[in-house]
Coordinates of N, CA and C in Angstrom, one line a residue:
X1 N -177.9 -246.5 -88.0 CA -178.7 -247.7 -87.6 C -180.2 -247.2 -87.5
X2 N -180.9 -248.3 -88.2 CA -182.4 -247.7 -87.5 C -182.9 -248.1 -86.3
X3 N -183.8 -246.6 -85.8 CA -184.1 -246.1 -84.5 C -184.5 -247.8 -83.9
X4 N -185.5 -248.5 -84.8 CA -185.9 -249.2 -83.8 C -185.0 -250.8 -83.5
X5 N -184.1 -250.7 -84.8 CA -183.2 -251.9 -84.6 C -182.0 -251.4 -83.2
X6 N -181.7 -250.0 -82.8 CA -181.1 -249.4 -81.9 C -181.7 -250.0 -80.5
X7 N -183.3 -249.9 -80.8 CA -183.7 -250.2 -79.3 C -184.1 -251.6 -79.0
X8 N -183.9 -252.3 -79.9 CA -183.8 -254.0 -79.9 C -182.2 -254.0 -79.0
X9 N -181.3 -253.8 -79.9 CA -180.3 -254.0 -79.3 C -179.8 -253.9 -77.9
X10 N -180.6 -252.8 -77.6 CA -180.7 -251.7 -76.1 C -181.1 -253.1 -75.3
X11 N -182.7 -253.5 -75.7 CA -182.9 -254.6 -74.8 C -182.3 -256.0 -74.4
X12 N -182.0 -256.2 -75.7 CA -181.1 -257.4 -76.2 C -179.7 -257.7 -74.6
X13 N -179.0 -256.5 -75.2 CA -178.0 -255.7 -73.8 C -178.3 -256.8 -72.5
X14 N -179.8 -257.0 -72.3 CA -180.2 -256.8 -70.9 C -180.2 -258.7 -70.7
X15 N -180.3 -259.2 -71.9 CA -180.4 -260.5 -72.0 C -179.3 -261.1 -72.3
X16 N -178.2 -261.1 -73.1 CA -176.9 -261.4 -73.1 C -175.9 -262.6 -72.1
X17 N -176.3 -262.4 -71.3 CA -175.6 -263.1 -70.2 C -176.7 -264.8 -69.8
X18 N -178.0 -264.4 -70.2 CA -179.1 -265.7 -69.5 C -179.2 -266.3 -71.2
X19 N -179.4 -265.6 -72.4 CA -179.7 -266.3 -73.1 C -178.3 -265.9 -74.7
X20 N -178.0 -267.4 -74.9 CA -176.5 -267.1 -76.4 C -177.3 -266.6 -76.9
X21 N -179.2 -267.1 -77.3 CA -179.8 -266.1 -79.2 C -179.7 -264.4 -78.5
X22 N -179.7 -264.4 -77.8 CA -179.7 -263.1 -77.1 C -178.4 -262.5 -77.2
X23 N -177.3 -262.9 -77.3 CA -175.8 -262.7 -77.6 C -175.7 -263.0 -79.2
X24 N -176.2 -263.8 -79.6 CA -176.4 -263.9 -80.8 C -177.2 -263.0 -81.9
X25 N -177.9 -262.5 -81.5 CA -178.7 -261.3 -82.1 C -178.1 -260.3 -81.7
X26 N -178.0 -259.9 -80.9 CA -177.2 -258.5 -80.4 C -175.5 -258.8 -81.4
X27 N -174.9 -259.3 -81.9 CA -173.6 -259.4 -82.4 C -173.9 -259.0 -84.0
X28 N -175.3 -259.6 -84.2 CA -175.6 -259.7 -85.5 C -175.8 -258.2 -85.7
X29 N -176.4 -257.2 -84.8 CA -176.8 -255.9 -85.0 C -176.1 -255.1 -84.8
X30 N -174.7 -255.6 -84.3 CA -173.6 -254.3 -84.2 C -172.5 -254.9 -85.3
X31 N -172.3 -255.8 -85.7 CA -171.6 -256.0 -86.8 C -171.9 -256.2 -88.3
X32 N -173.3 -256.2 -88.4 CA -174.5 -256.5 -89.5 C -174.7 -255.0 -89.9
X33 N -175.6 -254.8 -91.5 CA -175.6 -253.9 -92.0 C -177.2 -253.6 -92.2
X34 N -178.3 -253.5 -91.6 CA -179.9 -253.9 -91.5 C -180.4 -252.9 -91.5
X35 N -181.1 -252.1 -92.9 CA -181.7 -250.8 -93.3 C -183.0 -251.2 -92.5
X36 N -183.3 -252.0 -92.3 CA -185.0 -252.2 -91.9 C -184.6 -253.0 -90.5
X37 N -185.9 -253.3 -89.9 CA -186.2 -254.0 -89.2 C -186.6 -255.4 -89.5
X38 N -187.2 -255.3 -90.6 CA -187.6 -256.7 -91.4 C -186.3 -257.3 -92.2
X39 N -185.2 -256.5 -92.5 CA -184.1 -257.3 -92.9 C -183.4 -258.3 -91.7
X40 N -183.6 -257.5 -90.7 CA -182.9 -258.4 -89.6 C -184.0 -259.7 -89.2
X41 N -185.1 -259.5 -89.0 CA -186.2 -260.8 -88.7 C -185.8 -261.5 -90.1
X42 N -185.4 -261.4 -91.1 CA -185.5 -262.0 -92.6 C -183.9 -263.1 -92.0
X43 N -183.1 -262.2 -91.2 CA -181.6 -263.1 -91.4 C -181.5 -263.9 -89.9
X44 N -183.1 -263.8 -88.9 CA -182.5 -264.7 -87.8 C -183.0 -265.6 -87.9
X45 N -182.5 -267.4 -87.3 CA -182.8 -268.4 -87.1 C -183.6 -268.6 -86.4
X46 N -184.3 -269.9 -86.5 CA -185.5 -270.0 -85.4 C -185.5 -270.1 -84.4
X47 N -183.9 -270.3 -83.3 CA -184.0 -270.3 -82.2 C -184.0 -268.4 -81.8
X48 N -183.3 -267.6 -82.5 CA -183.5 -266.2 -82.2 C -185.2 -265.3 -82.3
X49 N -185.5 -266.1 -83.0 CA -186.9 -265.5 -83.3 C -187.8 -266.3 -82.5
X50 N -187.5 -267.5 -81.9 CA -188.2 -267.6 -80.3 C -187.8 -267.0 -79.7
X51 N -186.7 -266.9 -79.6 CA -186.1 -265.5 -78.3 C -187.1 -264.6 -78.1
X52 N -187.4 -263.7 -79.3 CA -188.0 -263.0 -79.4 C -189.5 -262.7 -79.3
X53 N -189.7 -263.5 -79.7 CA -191.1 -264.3 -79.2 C -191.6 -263.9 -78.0
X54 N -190.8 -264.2 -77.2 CA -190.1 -264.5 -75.8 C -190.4 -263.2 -75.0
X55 N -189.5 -262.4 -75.5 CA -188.9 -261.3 -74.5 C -189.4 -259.8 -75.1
X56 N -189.7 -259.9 -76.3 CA -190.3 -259.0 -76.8 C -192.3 -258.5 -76.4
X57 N -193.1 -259.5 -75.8 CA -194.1 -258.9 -74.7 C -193.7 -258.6 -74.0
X58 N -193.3 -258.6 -73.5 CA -192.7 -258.2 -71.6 C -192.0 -256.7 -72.1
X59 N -191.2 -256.9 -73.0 CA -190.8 -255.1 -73.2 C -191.7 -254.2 -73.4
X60 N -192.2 -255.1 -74.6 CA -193.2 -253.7 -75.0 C -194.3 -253.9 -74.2
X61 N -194.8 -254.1 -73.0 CA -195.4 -254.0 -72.0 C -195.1 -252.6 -70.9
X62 N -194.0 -253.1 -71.2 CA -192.8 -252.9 -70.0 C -193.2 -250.8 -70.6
X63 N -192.7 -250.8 -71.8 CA -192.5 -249.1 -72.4 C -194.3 -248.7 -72.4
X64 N -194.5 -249.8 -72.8 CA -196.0 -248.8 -72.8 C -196.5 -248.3 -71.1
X65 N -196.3 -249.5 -70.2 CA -196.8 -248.8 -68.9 C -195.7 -247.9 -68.0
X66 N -194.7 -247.3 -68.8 CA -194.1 -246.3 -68.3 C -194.0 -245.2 -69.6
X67 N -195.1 -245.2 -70.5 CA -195.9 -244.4 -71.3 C -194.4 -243.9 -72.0
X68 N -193.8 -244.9 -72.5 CA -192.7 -244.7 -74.3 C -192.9 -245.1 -75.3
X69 N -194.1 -244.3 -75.8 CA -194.9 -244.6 -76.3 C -193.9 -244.7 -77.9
X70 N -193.1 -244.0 -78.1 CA -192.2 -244.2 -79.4 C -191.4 -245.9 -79.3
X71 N -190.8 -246.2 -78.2 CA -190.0 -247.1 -77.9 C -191.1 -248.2 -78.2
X72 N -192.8 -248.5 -77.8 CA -193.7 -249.3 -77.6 C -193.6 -249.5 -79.2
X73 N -193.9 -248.7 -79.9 CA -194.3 -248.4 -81.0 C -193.5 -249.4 -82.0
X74 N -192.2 -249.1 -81.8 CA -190.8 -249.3 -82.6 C -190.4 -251.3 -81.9
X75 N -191.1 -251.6 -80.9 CA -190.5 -253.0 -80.5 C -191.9 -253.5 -81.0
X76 N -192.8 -252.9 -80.9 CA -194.1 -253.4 -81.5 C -193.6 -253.7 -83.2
X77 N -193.3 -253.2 -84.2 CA -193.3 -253.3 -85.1 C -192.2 -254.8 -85.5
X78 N -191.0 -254.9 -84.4 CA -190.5 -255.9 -85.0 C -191.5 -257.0 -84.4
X79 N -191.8 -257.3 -83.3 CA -193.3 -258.1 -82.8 C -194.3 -258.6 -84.1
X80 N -194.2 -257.7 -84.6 CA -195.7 -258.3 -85.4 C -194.6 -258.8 -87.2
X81 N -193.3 -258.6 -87.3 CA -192.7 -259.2 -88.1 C -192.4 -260.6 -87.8
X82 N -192.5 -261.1 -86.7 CA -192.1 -262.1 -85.7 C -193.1 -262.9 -86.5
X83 N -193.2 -264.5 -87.2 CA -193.7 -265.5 -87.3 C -194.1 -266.3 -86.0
X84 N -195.1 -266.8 -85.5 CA -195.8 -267.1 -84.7 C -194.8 -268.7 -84.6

């Protein structure tokens, strides 16, 4: 799995229970086959990719001011795949 679809999933984890796109994307990435990170933004719906929208500042907020800076890096890149 790639590193940074690993650490989507990680956060994903945390959301599961408040939001289904959040259960819904996390199912997609443990039963899905996604060489990239842009394969997976390429196969989610528009309610998943508001999710993401969503919850993906606050993370990568979250890693950079406890200086992970690899993890910032790696949630940053699906971030900027994200259609506005």
């Amino acid at each position: 799995m790639d590193r940074t679809i690993g650490y989507l999933r990680e956060i994903l984890s945390n959301y599961t229970d408040q939001y289904p796109e959040a259960q819904q994307i996390y199912d997609k990435i443990k039963h899905g086959s996604f060489p990239t990170e842009e394969a997976l933004v390429n196969d989610l719906n528009h309610g998943e990719r508001a999710l993401l929208n969503q919850i993906l500042p606050e993370e990568i907020n979250h890693a950079k001011e406890v200086q992970d800076d690899e993890r910032y890096i790696q949630l940053n890149e699906v971030y900027e795949l994200l259609p506005l």
